[in-house]
Amino acid sequence: MQVFLGDPRRFGLAGCALTIGNFDGVHLGHQHMLRRLKDEATARSLPTALLTFEPHPREFFTRSNPPARLSTLRDKLNVLQASGLLDYVFVFRFNQRFASMSAQDFIQDVLVRDLKTRYLLIGDDFQFGAARQGNFQLLSACPHFVTEAMPSVLVQGERASSTLVRERLAVGDLDAANALLGRRYQISGKVMHGQKLGRTIGFPTVNVHLPHLKPALQGVFVVEVDTPFGRKGGVASLGLNPTVSSSSDYKLEAHLFDFAGDLYGQRVTVHFLKKLRDEERYDNLPALVAQIERDAASAHTYLTSLQREQA
């Protein structure tokens, strides 16, 4: 899979089977769409391509209160790569110029001229262009490509969507979110230096950089963390850490069991296994430490039980 940023005309496409969308989280609905795209592309002897946007358009339009992002661009591209269903991904910068483009200009300049689209597969609710004036009917009228709409994909009786995944994560229902995603929910990022308070109270933490303003879930969790030293179990806090911080910046801090290596500057992936509780504010540090000890014990018990089930 090749990933392209910027003007696609310089890549010299001769034609493609294309789908368009944010694909935040790459849930089961997205995965079904990619398989349908692959089948149609194969029948037409075309490469498969995805047009996606950075930042998420809703982030652009609601900068003061953006929606929670399910996946970073890097994580999204990694999941798309692992699917093996795409030949090209085009990442368009969503800015004011792009937001102001009319639906007709988007069709003629981007889909026809730049991407040489021959087959287009879109979601059944897809809208585009300034004021969201473009729709399936407008695309279907274009003689340069065939347009088809992908029907909704149901998971446990509900329409798979990024919004539904966010709703399930927001209430801590990891099982439901994972069913929609087809995998465990995860966040990856680079390990940064923090306040180093954890090491003074017997619980050193890995502080994972969060590139977006608002995470999709909050609380204290049992986790497994992929590191350069292998996968490690632990307990993690994702939130504002109100007992020791007054900052409005969200933090992801994971204490790894039986680990003493140096991870600063390394990229790690945190897999969320079970929510233990919501984040709370404690009156003093000893009360916080006592709760962390209880959380660690609960996480140990859960991971031990999980290992027995998998044995």
PDB file of C-alpha atoms in Angstrom:
ATOM      1  CA  MET A   1       0.000   0.000   0.000  1.00  0.00           C
ATOM      2  CA  GLN A   2       1.371   3.389  -1.026  1.00  0.00           C
ATOM      3  CA  VAL A   3       0.432   6.517   0.910  1.00  0.00           C
ATOM      4  CA  PHE A   4       0.442   9.903  -0.836  1.00  0.00           C
ATOM      5  CA  LEU A   5       0.187  13.386   0.623  1.00  0.00           C
ATOM      6  CA  GLY A   6      -0.510  16.472  -1.420  1.00  0.00           C
ATOM      7  CA  ASP A   7      -1.411  16.946  -5.088  1.00  0.00           C
ATOM      8  CA  PRO A   8      -2.263  13.489  -6.542  1.00  0.00           C
ATOM      9  CA  ARG A   9      -1.686  14.554 -10.167  1.00  0.00           C
ATOM     10  CA  ARG A  10       2.050  14.025  -9.819  1.00  0.00           C
ATOM     11  CA  PHE A  11       1.502  10.307  -9.164  1.00  0.00           C
ATOM     12  CA  GLY A  12       0.195   9.686 -12.677  1.00  0.00           C
ATOM     13  CA  LEU A  13      -2.742   7.386 -11.963  1.00  0.00           C
ATOM     14  CA  ALA A  14      -4.231   5.813 -15.064  1.00  0.00           C
ATOM     15  CA  GLY A  15      -7.448   4.953 -13.253  1.00  0.00           C
ATOM     16  CA  CYS A  16      -8.662   3.495  -9.960  1.00  0.00           C
ATOM     17  CA  ALA A  17     -11.538   2.040  -7.998  1.00  0.00           C
ATOM     18  CA  LEU A  18     -12.033   4.582  -5.219  1.00  0.00           C
ATOM     19  CA  THR A  19     -13.775   4.959  -1.895  1.00  0.00           C
ATOM     20  CA  ILE A  20     -13.917   8.148   0.166  1.00  0.00           C
ATOM     21  CA  GLY A  21     -14.206   8.752   3.878  1.00  0.00           C
ATOM     22  CA  ASN A  22     -12.569   9.506   7.192  1.00  0.00           C
ATOM     23  CA  PHE A  23     -12.426   5.805   8.115  1.00  0.00           C
ATOM     24  CA  ASP A  24     -11.871   6.784  11.745  1.00  0.00           C
ATOM     25  CA  GLY A  25     -11.262   3.559  13.651  1.00  0.00           C
ATOM     26  CA  VAL A  26     -11.571   1.377  10.503  1.00  0.00           C
ATOM     27  CA  HIS A  27     -14.504  -0.501  12.037  1.00  0.00           C
ATOM     28  CA  LEU A  28     -16.318  -3.507  10.556  1.00  0.00           C
ATOM     29  CA  GLY A  29     -18.460  -1.313   8.323  1.00  0.00           C
ATOM     30  CA  HIS A  30     -15.313   0.177   6.804  1.00  0.00           C
ATOM     31  CA  GLN A  31     -13.769  -3.271   6.441  1.00  0.00           C
ATOM     32  CA  HIS A  32     -16.806  -4.606   4.563  1.00  0.00           C
ATOM     33  CA  MET A  33     -16.615  -1.589   2.259  1.00  0.00           C
ATOM     34  CA  LEU A  34     -12.946  -2.232   1.509  1.00  0.00           C
ATOM     35  CA  ARG A  35     -13.643  -5.870   0.652  1.00  0.00           C
ATOM     36  CA  ARG A  36     -16.464  -4.810  -1.682  1.00  0.00           C
ATOM     37  CA  LEU A  37     -14.132  -2.246  -3.273  1.00  0.00           C
ATOM     38  CA  LYS A  38     -11.470  -4.917  -3.799  1.00  0.00           C
ATOM     39  CA  ASP A  39     -13.941  -7.261  -5.472  1.00  0.00           C
ATOM     40  CA  GLU A  40     -15.167  -4.558  -7.853  1.00  0.00           C
ATOM     41  CA  ALA A  41     -11.619  -3.382  -8.599  1.00  0.00           C
ATOM     42  CA  THR A  42     -10.519  -6.916  -9.437  1.00  0.00           C
ATOM     43  CA  ALA A  43     -13.478  -7.371 -11.785  1.00  0.00           C
ATOM     44  CA  ARG A  44     -12.535  -4.129 -13.548  1.00  0.00           C
ATOM     45  CA  SER A  45      -8.742  -4.686 -13.507  1.00  0.00           C
ATOM     46  CA  LEU A  46      -8.238  -1.503 -11.485  1.00  0.00           C
ATOM     47  CA  PRO A  47      -6.105  -0.676  -8.434  1.00  0.00           C
ATOM     48  CA  THR A  48      -7.940   0.141  -5.193  1.00  0.00           C
ATOM     49  CA  ALA A  49      -7.654   3.584  -3.648  1.00  0.00           C
ATOM     50  CA  LEU A  50      -8.948   5.428  -0.596  1.00  0.00           C
ATOM     51  CA  LEU A  51      -9.304   9.200  -0.318  1.00  0.00           C
ATOM     52  CA  THR A  52      -9.253  10.351   3.296  1.00  0.00           C
ATOM     53  CA  PHE A  53      -8.755  13.630   5.131  1.00  0.00           C
ATOM     54  CA  GLU A  54      -6.513  15.136   7.799  1.00  0.00           C
ATOM     55  CA  PRO A  55      -7.622  16.651  10.064  1.00  0.00           C
ATOM     56  CA  HIS A  56     -11.039  15.074  10.440  1.00  0.00           C
ATOM     57  CA  PRO A  57     -13.516  17.576   8.906  1.00  0.00           C
ATOM     58  CA  ARG A  58     -15.451  17.769  12.164  1.00  0.00           C
ATOM     59  CA  GLU A  59     -12.247  18.810  13.915  1.00  0.00           C
ATOM     60  CA  PHE A  60     -11.840  21.588  11.362  1.00  0.00           C
ATOM     61  CA  PHE A  61     -15.377  22.896  11.792  1.00  0.00           C
ATOM     62  CA  THR A  62     -15.572  22.519  15.605  1.00  0.00           C
ATOM     63  CA  ARG A  63     -12.059  23.436  16.699  1.00  0.00           C
ATOM     64  CA  SER A  64     -13.102  24.564  20.179  1.00  0.00           C
ATOM     65  CA  ASN A  65     -14.896  21.292  20.925  1.00  0.00           C
ATOM     66  CA  PRO A  66     -13.792  18.621  18.447  1.00  0.00           C
ATOM     67  CA  PRO A  67     -15.204  15.093  18.557  1.00  0.00           C
ATOM     68  CA  ALA A  68     -13.099  12.355  20.088  1.00  0.00           C
ATOM     69  CA  ARG A  69     -10.759  10.797  17.546  1.00  0.00           C
ATOM     70  CA  LEU A  70     -10.786   6.999  17.500  1.00  0.00           C
ATOM     71  CA  SER A  71      -7.426   6.646  15.746  1.00  0.00           C
ATOM     72  CA  THR A  72      -4.456   8.745  14.800  1.00  0.00           C
ATOM     73  CA  LEU A  73      -3.560   8.999  11.130  1.00  0.00           C
ATOM     74  CA  ARG A  74      -0.626   6.645  11.759  1.00  0.00           C
ATOM     75  CA  ASP A  75      -2.822   4.038  13.463  1.00  0.00           C
ATOM     76  CA  LYS A  76      -5.454   4.299  10.744  1.00  0.00           C
ATOM     77  CA  LEU A  77      -2.880   3.763   8.030  1.00  0.00           C
ATOM     78  CA  ASN A  78      -1.421   0.782   9.908  1.00  0.00           C
ATOM     79  CA  VAL A  79      -4.830  -0.927  10.097  1.00  0.00           C
ATOM     80  CA  LEU A  80      -5.499  -0.182   6.421  1.00  0.00           C
ATOM     81  CA  GLN A  81      -2.083  -1.593   5.511  1.00  0.00           C
ATOM     82  CA  ALA A  82      -2.761  -4.754   7.505  1.00  0.00           C
ATOM     83  CA  SER A  83      -6.039  -5.311   5.635  1.00  0.00           C
ATOM     84  CA  GLY A  84      -4.147  -5.902   2.384  1.00  0.00           C
ATOM     85  CA  LEU A  85      -7.099  -4.477   0.445  1.00  0.00           C
ATOM     86  CA  LEU A  86      -5.750  -1.123  -0.728  1.00  0.00           C
ATOM     87  CA  ASP A  87      -3.117  -0.204  -3.291  1.00  0.00           C
ATOM     88  CA  TYR A  88      -3.172   3.552  -2.654  1.00  0.00           C
ATOM     89  CA  VAL A  89      -4.239   5.923   0.108  1.00  0.00           C
ATOM     90  CA  PHE A  90      -4.502   9.628  -0.670  1.00  0.00           C
ATOM     91  CA  VAL A  91      -4.476  11.924   2.367  1.00  0.00           C
ATOM     92  CA  PHE A  92      -5.938  15.341   1.564  1.00  0.00           C
ATOM     93  CA  ARG A  93      -5.336  18.279   3.872  1.00  0.00           C
ATOM     94  CA  PHE A  94      -8.759  19.461   5.007  1.00  0.00           C
ATOM     95  CA  ASN A  95      -8.423  23.253   5.131  1.00  0.00           C
ATOM     96  CA  GLN A  96     -10.551  26.271   4.305  1.00  0.00           C
ATOM     97  CA  ARG A  97      -9.858  26.020   0.583  1.00  0.00           C
ATOM     98  CA  PHE A  98     -10.941  22.383   0.501  1.00  0.00           C
ATOM     99  CA  ALA A  99     -13.973  23.066   2.712  1.00  0.00           C
ATOM    100  CA  SER A 100     -15.093  25.815   0.321  1.00  0.00           C
ATOM    101  CA  MET A 101     -14.854  23.660  -2.822  1.00  0.00           C
ATOM    102  CA  SER A 102     -18.181  23.150  -4.525  1.00  0.00           C
ATOM    103  CA  ALA A 103     -19.503  19.615  -4.992  1.00  0.00           C
ATOM    104  CA  GLN A 104     -19.199  19.924  -8.770  1.00  0.00           C
ATOM    105  CA  ASP A 105     -15.592  21.138  -8.556  1.00  0.00           C
ATOM    106  CA  PHE A 106     -14.769  18.242  -6.244  1.00  0.00           C
ATOM    107  CA  ILE A 107     -16.118  15.797  -8.825  1.00  0.00           C
ATOM    108  CA  GLN A 108     -14.391  17.348 -11.812  1.00  0.00           C
ATOM    109  CA  ASP A 109     -11.084  18.434 -10.241  1.00  0.00           C
ATOM    110  CA  VAL A 110     -10.449  15.699  -7.687  1.00  0.00           C
ATOM    111  CA  LEU A 111     -12.330  12.579  -8.763  1.00  0.00           C
ATOM    112  CA  VAL A 112     -12.090  12.933 -12.549  1.00  0.00           C
ATOM    113  CA  ARG A 113      -8.946  14.981 -13.254  1.00  0.00           C
ATOM    114  CA  ASP A 114      -6.688  14.107 -10.316  1.00  0.00           C
ATOM    115  CA  LEU A 115      -7.602  10.554  -9.332  1.00  0.00           C
ATOM    116  CA  LYS A 116      -8.892   9.267 -12.694  1.00  0.00           C
ATOM    117  CA  THR A 117     -11.752   7.514 -10.905  1.00  0.00           C
ATOM    118  CA  ARG A 118     -13.442   4.727 -12.886  1.00  0.00           C
ATOM    119  CA  TYR A 119     -15.472   3.141 -10.087  1.00  0.00           C
ATOM    120  CA  LEU A 120     -16.628   4.888  -6.890  1.00  0.00           C
ATOM    121  CA  LEU A 121     -18.010   3.202  -3.774  1.00  0.00           C
ATOM    122  CA  ILE A 122     -19.456   5.466  -1.078  1.00  0.00           C
ATOM    123  CA  GLY A 123     -21.346   5.057   2.163  1.00  0.00           C
ATOM    124  CA  ASP A 124     -25.121   5.314   2.033  1.00  0.00           C
ATOM    125  CA  ASP A 125     -25.018   8.646   3.922  1.00  0.00           C
ATOM    126  CA  PHE A 126     -22.083  10.253   2.084  1.00  0.00           C
ATOM    127  CA  GLN A 127     -22.273  14.021   1.453  1.00  0.00           C
ATOM    128  CA  PHE A 128     -19.523  16.325   0.236  1.00  0.00           C
ATOM    129  CA  GLY A 129     -18.628  19.770  -1.062  1.00  0.00           C
ATOM    130  CA  ALA A 130     -19.363  23.213   0.346  1.00  0.00           C
ATOM    131  CA  ALA A 131     -22.506  23.156   2.526  1.00  0.00           C
ATOM    132  CA  ARG A 132     -22.573  19.364   1.970  1.00  0.00           C
ATOM    133  CA  GLN A 133     -24.496  19.833  -1.278  1.00  0.00           C
ATOM    134  CA  GLY A 134     -23.022  16.796  -3.023  1.00  0.00           C
ATOM    135  CA  ASN A 135     -24.711  13.410  -2.719  1.00  0.00           C
ATOM    136  CA  PHE A 136     -25.185  10.047  -4.422  1.00  0.00           C
ATOM    137  CA  GLN A 137     -27.505  11.452  -7.074  1.00  0.00           C
ATOM    138  CA  LEU A 138     -24.956  14.058  -8.171  1.00  0.00           C
ATOM    139  CA  LEU A 139     -22.162  11.485  -8.316  1.00  0.00           C
ATOM    140  CA  SER A 140     -24.323   9.033 -10.262  1.00  0.00           C
ATOM    141  CA  ALA A 141     -24.867  11.677 -12.961  1.00  0.00           C
ATOM    142  CA  CYS A 142     -21.123  11.840 -13.704  1.00  0.00           C
ATOM    143  CA  PRO A 143     -20.392   9.828 -16.896  1.00  0.00           C
ATOM    144  CA  HIS A 144     -16.709   9.297 -16.102  1.00  0.00           C
ATOM    145  CA  PHE A 145     -17.203   6.627 -13.418  1.00  0.00           C
ATOM    146  CA  VAL A 146     -19.715   4.162 -12.036  1.00  0.00           C
ATOM    147  CA  THR A 147     -21.031   5.075  -8.579  1.00  0.00           C
ATOM    148  CA  GLU A 148     -22.431   2.590  -6.077  1.00  0.00           C
ATOM    149  CA  ALA A 149     -23.587   3.084  -2.492  1.00  0.00           C
ATOM    150  CA  MET A 150     -22.614   0.612   0.217  1.00  0.00           C
ATOM    151  CA  PRO A 151     -25.553  -0.403   2.414  1.00  0.00           C
ATOM    152  CA  SER A 152     -25.185  -0.174   6.171  1.00  0.00           C
ATOM    153  CA  VAL A 153     -23.397  -3.009   7.947  1.00  0.00           C
ATOM    154  CA  LEU A 154     -25.165  -4.254  11.072  1.00  0.00           C
ATOM    155  CA  VAL A 155     -23.259  -5.556  14.084  1.00  0.00           C
ATOM    156  CA  GLN A 156     -25.414  -7.094  16.809  1.00  0.00           C
ATOM    157  CA  GLY A 157     -28.434  -5.400  15.250  1.00  0.00           C
ATOM    158  CA  GLU A 158     -26.932  -1.899  15.116  1.00  0.00           C
ATOM    159  CA  ARG A 159     -25.434   0.076  12.233  1.00  0.00           C
ATOM    160  CA  ALA A 160     -21.641   0.003  12.458  1.00  0.00           C
ATOM    161  CA  SER A 161     -20.357   3.572  12.568  1.00  0.00           C
ATOM    162  CA  SER A 162     -17.535   5.581  14.088  1.00  0.00           C
ATOM    163  CA  THR A 163     -20.141   7.509  16.105  1.00  0.00           C
ATOM    164  CA  LEU A 164     -21.463   4.302  17.668  1.00  0.00           C
ATOM    165  CA  VAL A 165     -17.930   3.157  18.523  1.00  0.00           C
ATOM    166  CA  ARG A 166     -17.336   6.511  20.257  1.00  0.00           C
ATOM    167  CA  GLU A 167     -20.577   6.141  22.206  1.00  0.00           C
ATOM    168  CA  ARG A 168     -19.641   2.655  23.410  1.00  0.00           C
ATOM    169  CA  LEU A 169     -16.136   3.735  24.412  1.00  0.00           C
ATOM    170  CA  ALA A 170     -17.456   6.821  26.205  1.00  0.00           C
ATOM    171  CA  VAL A 171     -19.469   4.624  28.589  1.00  0.00           C
ATOM    172  CA  GLY A 172     -16.631   2.118  28.997  1.00  0.00           C
ATOM    173  CA  ASP A 173     -18.340  -0.718  27.105  1.00  0.00           C
ATOM    174  CA  LEU A 174     -15.173  -2.158  25.594  1.00  0.00           C
ATOM    175  CA  ASP A 175     -16.801  -5.432  24.570  1.00  0.00           C
ATOM    176  CA  ALA A 176     -19.373  -3.625  22.416  1.00  0.00           C
ATOM    177  CA  ALA A 177     -16.753  -1.291  20.951  1.00  0.00           C
ATOM    178  CA  ASN A 178     -14.461  -4.205  20.143  1.00  0.00           C
ATOM    179  CA  ALA A 179     -17.340  -6.053  18.446  1.00  0.00           C
ATOM    180  CA  LEU A 180     -17.863  -3.032  16.180  1.00  0.00           C
ATOM    181  CA  LEU A 181     -14.141  -2.698  15.468  1.00  0.00           C
ATOM    182  CA  GLY A 182     -13.430  -6.386  14.968  1.00  0.00           C
ATOM    183  CA  ARG A 183     -10.421  -6.057  17.290  1.00  0.00           C
ATOM    184  CA  ARG A 184      -9.444  -4.626  20.657  1.00  0.00           C
ATOM    185  CA  TYR A 185      -9.417  -0.864  20.940  1.00  0.00           C
ATOM    186  CA  GLN A 186      -5.924   0.590  21.099  1.00  0.00           C
ATOM    187  CA  ILE A 187      -3.982   3.845  21.195  1.00  0.00           C
ATOM    188  CA  SER A 188      -0.373   4.196  20.081  1.00  0.00           C
ATOM    189  CA  GLY A 189       2.041   7.009  20.700  1.00  0.00           C
ATOM    190  CA  LYS A 190       5.549   8.006  21.652  1.00  0.00           C
ATOM    191  CA  VAL A 191       6.667   7.722  25.270  1.00  0.00           C
ATOM    192  CA  MET A 192       7.324  11.172  26.697  1.00  0.00           C
ATOM    193  CA  HIS A 193       8.862  12.498  29.912  1.00  0.00           C
ATOM    194  CA  GLY A 194       6.239  13.307  32.529  1.00  0.00           C
ATOM    195  CA  GLN A 195       6.254  14.635  36.102  1.00  0.00           C
ATOM    196  CA  LYS A 196       7.826  11.340  37.246  1.00  0.00           C
ATOM    197  CA  LEU A 197       5.539  11.297  40.295  1.00  0.00           C
ATOM    198  CA  GLY A 198       4.743   7.614  39.783  1.00  0.00           C
ATOM    199  CA  ARG A 199       8.269   6.444  40.503  1.00  0.00           C
ATOM    200  CA  THR A 200       8.257   8.280  43.864  1.00  0.00           C
ATOM    201  CA  ILE A 201       5.164   6.369  45.027  1.00  0.00           C
ATOM    202  CA  GLY A 202       6.200   2.940  43.763  1.00  0.00           C
ATOM    203  CA  PHE A 203       4.255   2.996  40.495  1.00  0.00           C
ATOM    204  CA  PRO A 204       6.450   4.293  37.659  1.00  0.00           C
ATOM    205  CA  THR A 205       4.410   4.987  34.547  1.00  0.00           C
ATOM    206  CA  VAL A 206       4.863   5.093  30.801  1.00  0.00           C
ATOM    207  CA  ASN A 207       3.512   8.453  29.623  1.00  0.00           C
ATOM    208  CA  VAL A 208       2.125   8.111  26.095  1.00  0.00           C
ATOM    209  CA  HIS A 209       1.772  11.235  23.975  1.00  0.00           C
ATOM    210  CA  LEU A 210      -1.812  11.903  22.844  1.00  0.00           C
ATOM    211  CA  PRO A 211      -1.786  13.887  19.580  1.00  0.00           C
ATOM    212  CA  HIS A 212      -5.481  14.821  19.731  1.00  0.00           C
ATOM    213  CA  LEU A 213      -7.308  17.049  22.174  1.00  0.00           C
ATOM    214  CA  LYS A 214      -9.908  14.552  23.361  1.00  0.00           C
ATOM    215  CA  PRO A 215      -9.602  10.756  23.756  1.00  0.00           C
ATOM    216  CA  ALA A 216     -12.553   8.507  22.995  1.00  0.00           C
ATOM    217  CA  LEU A 217     -12.555   6.906  26.459  1.00  0.00           C
ATOM    218  CA  GLN A 218     -11.578   7.873  29.992  1.00  0.00           C
ATOM    219  CA  GLY A 219     -10.961   6.077  33.250  1.00  0.00           C
ATOM    220  CA  VAL A 220      -8.701   3.386  34.693  1.00  0.00           C
ATOM    221  CA  PHE A 221      -8.142   0.232  32.647  1.00  0.00           C
ATOM    222  CA  VAL A 222      -6.462  -3.145  32.532  1.00  0.00           C
ATOM    223  CA  VAL A 223      -4.113  -2.950  29.555  1.00  0.00           C
ATOM    224  CA  GLU A 224      -1.517  -4.782  27.539  1.00  0.00           C
ATOM    225  CA  VAL A 225       1.196  -2.631  26.011  1.00  0.00           C
ATOM    226  CA  ASP A 226       3.272  -3.528  22.953  1.00  0.00           C
ATOM    227  CA  THR A 227       6.831  -2.290  23.515  1.00  0.00           C
ATOM    228  CA  PRO A 228      10.189  -2.919  21.830  1.00  0.00           C
ATOM    229  CA  PHE A 229      10.732  -5.404  24.676  1.00  0.00           C
ATOM    230  CA  GLY A 230       7.550  -7.354  23.980  1.00  0.00           C
ATOM    231  CA  ARG A 231       3.966  -7.160  25.206  1.00  0.00           C
ATOM    232  CA  LYS A 232       3.582  -6.215  28.871  1.00  0.00           C
ATOM    233  CA  GLY A 233       0.504  -6.264  31.087  1.00  0.00           C
ATOM    234  CA  GLY A 234      -0.387  -3.367  33.334  1.00  0.00           C
ATOM    235  CA  VAL A 235      -2.884  -0.819  34.555  1.00  0.00           C
ATOM    236  CA  ALA A 236      -3.443   2.540  32.887  1.00  0.00           C
ATOM    237  CA  SER A 237      -5.115   5.851  33.617  1.00  0.00           C
ATOM    238  CA  LEU A 238      -6.537   7.922  30.762  1.00  0.00           C
ATOM    239  CA  GLY A 239      -7.891  11.308  31.731  1.00  0.00           C
ATOM    240  CA  LEU A 240      -7.032  14.572  33.468  1.00  0.00           C
ATOM    241  CA  ASN A 241      -5.449  13.106  36.625  1.00  0.00           C
ATOM    242  CA  PRO A 242      -7.264  15.665  38.811  1.00  0.00           C
ATOM    243  CA  THR A 243      -5.639  14.702  42.127  1.00  0.00           C
ATOM    244  CA  VAL A 244      -2.166  15.871  41.084  1.00  0.00           C
ATOM    245  CA  SER A 245      -2.816  18.078  38.045  1.00  0.00           C
ATOM    246  CA  SER A 246      -4.920  21.137  37.226  1.00  0.00           C
ATOM    247  CA  SER A 247      -4.152  20.965  33.505  1.00  0.00           C
ATOM    248  CA  SER A 248      -6.912  20.507  30.929  1.00  0.00           C
ATOM    249  CA  ASP A 249      -4.645  18.245  28.868  1.00  0.00           C
ATOM    250  CA  TYR A 250      -5.565  14.562  28.797  1.00  0.00           C
ATOM    251  CA  LYS A 251      -2.880  12.074  29.818  1.00  0.00           C
ATOM    252  CA  LEU A 252      -2.371   8.369  29.146  1.00  0.00           C
ATOM    253  CA  GLU A 253      -0.181   6.836  31.853  1.00  0.00           C
ATOM    254  CA  ALA A 254       0.426   3.096  32.103  1.00  0.00           C
ATOM    255  CA  HIS A 255       2.159   1.201  34.901  1.00  0.00           C
ATOM    256  CA  LEU A 256       3.670  -1.978  33.470  1.00  0.00           C
ATOM    257  CA  PHE A 257       4.036  -5.016  35.691  1.00  0.00           C
ATOM    258  CA  ASP A 258       7.493  -6.567  36.088  1.00  0.00           C
ATOM    259  CA  PHE A 259       9.167  -4.066  33.773  1.00  0.00           C
ATOM    260  CA  ALA A 260      12.116  -1.743  34.379  1.00  0.00           C
ATOM    261  CA  GLY A 261      13.329  -0.856  30.868  1.00  0.00           C
ATOM    262  CA  ASP A 262      13.808   2.593  29.323  1.00  0.00           C
ATOM    263  CA  LEU A 263      11.048   3.450  26.846  1.00  0.00           C
ATOM    264  CA  TYR A 264      11.567   7.192  26.449  1.00  0.00           C
ATOM    265  CA  GLY A 265      11.274   8.188  22.799  1.00  0.00           C
ATOM    266  CA  GLN A 266       9.946   4.746  21.829  1.00  0.00           C
ATOM    267  CA  ARG A 267       6.541   4.175  20.229  1.00  0.00           C
ATOM    268  CA  VAL A 268       4.220   1.860  22.147  1.00  0.00           C
ATOM    269  CA  THR A 269       0.679   0.584  21.567  1.00  0.00           C
ATOM    270  CA  VAL A 270      -1.759   0.367  24.476  1.00  0.00           C
ATOM    271  CA  HIS A 271      -4.496  -2.280  24.159  1.00  0.00           C
ATOM    272  CA  PHE A 272      -7.477  -1.642  26.462  1.00  0.00           C
ATOM    273  CA  LEU A 273      -8.797  -4.902  27.936  1.00  0.00           C
ATOM    274  CA  LYS A 274     -11.205  -3.922  30.722  1.00  0.00           C
ATOM    275  CA  LYS A 275     -12.402  -0.756  32.405  1.00  0.00           C
ATOM    276  CA  LEU A 276     -11.942  -0.864  36.159  1.00  0.00           C
ATOM    277  CA  ARG A 277     -13.491   2.465  37.160  1.00  0.00           C
ATOM    278  CA  ASP A 278     -14.010   6.107  36.285  1.00  0.00           C
ATOM    279  CA  GLU A 279     -11.344   8.655  37.102  1.00  0.00           C
ATOM    280  CA  GLU A 280     -11.744  10.266  40.546  1.00  0.00           C
ATOM    281  CA  ARG A 281     -10.258  13.134  42.536  1.00  0.00           C
ATOM    282  CA  TYR A 282      -8.762  12.206  45.927  1.00  0.00           C
ATOM    283  CA  ASP A 283      -8.224  14.463  48.917  1.00  0.00           C
ATOM    284  CA  ASN A 284      -4.574  13.567  49.335  1.00  0.00           C
ATOM    285  CA  LEU A 285      -1.731  11.559  47.825  1.00  0.00           C
ATOM    286  CA  PRO A 286      -1.933   8.611  50.284  1.00  0.00           C
ATOM    287  CA  ALA A 287      -5.579   8.077  49.302  1.00  0.00           C
ATOM    288  CA  LEU A 288      -4.581   8.070  45.625  1.00  0.00           C
ATOM    289  CA  VAL A 289      -1.754   5.585  46.276  1.00  0.00           C
ATOM    290  CA  ALA A 290      -4.129   3.252  48.135  1.00  0.00           C
ATOM    291  CA  GLN A 291      -6.520   3.304  45.182  1.00  0.00           C
ATOM    292  CA  ILE A 292      -3.697   2.664  42.695  1.00  0.00           C
ATOM    293  CA  GLU A 293      -2.704  -0.388  44.748  1.00  0.00           C
ATOM    294  CA  ARG A 294      -6.266  -1.698  44.534  1.00  0.00           C
ATOM    295  CA  ASP A 295      -6.361  -1.021  40.782  1.00  0.00           C
ATOM    296  CA  ALA A 296      -3.054  -2.839  40.268  1.00  0.00           C
ATOM    297  CA  ALA A 297      -4.296  -5.840  42.247  1.00  0.00           C
ATOM    298  CA  SER A 298      -7.495  -5.963  40.187  1.00  0.00           C
ATOM    299  CA  ALA A 299      -5.516  -5.732  36.955  1.00  0.00           C
ATOM    300  CA  HIS A 300      -3.167  -8.526  38.089  1.00  0.00           C
ATOM    301  CA  THR A 301      -6.148 -10.756  38.855  1.00  0.00           C
ATOM    302  CA  TYR A 302      -7.784 -10.060  35.488  1.00  0.00           C
ATOM    303  CA  LEU A 303      -4.590 -10.674  33.503  1.00  0.00           C
ATOM    304  CA  THR A 304      -3.890 -13.912  35.378  1.00  0.00           C
ATOM    305  CA  SER A 305      -7.419 -15.132  34.634  1.00  0.00           C
ATOM    306  CA  LEU A 306      -7.011 -14.160  30.977  1.00  0.00           C
ATOM    307  CA  GLN A 307      -3.731 -16.068  30.709  1.00  0.00           C
ATOM    308  CA  ARG A 308      -5.417 -19.181  32.125  1.00  0.00           C
ATOM    309  CA  GLU A 309      -8.237 -18.926  29.592  1.00  0.00           C
ATOM    310  CA  GLN A 310      -5.748 -18.621  26.735  1.00  0.00           C
ATOM    311  CA  ALA A 311      -3.556 -21.500  27.937  1.00  0.00           C
TER     312      ALA A 311
END
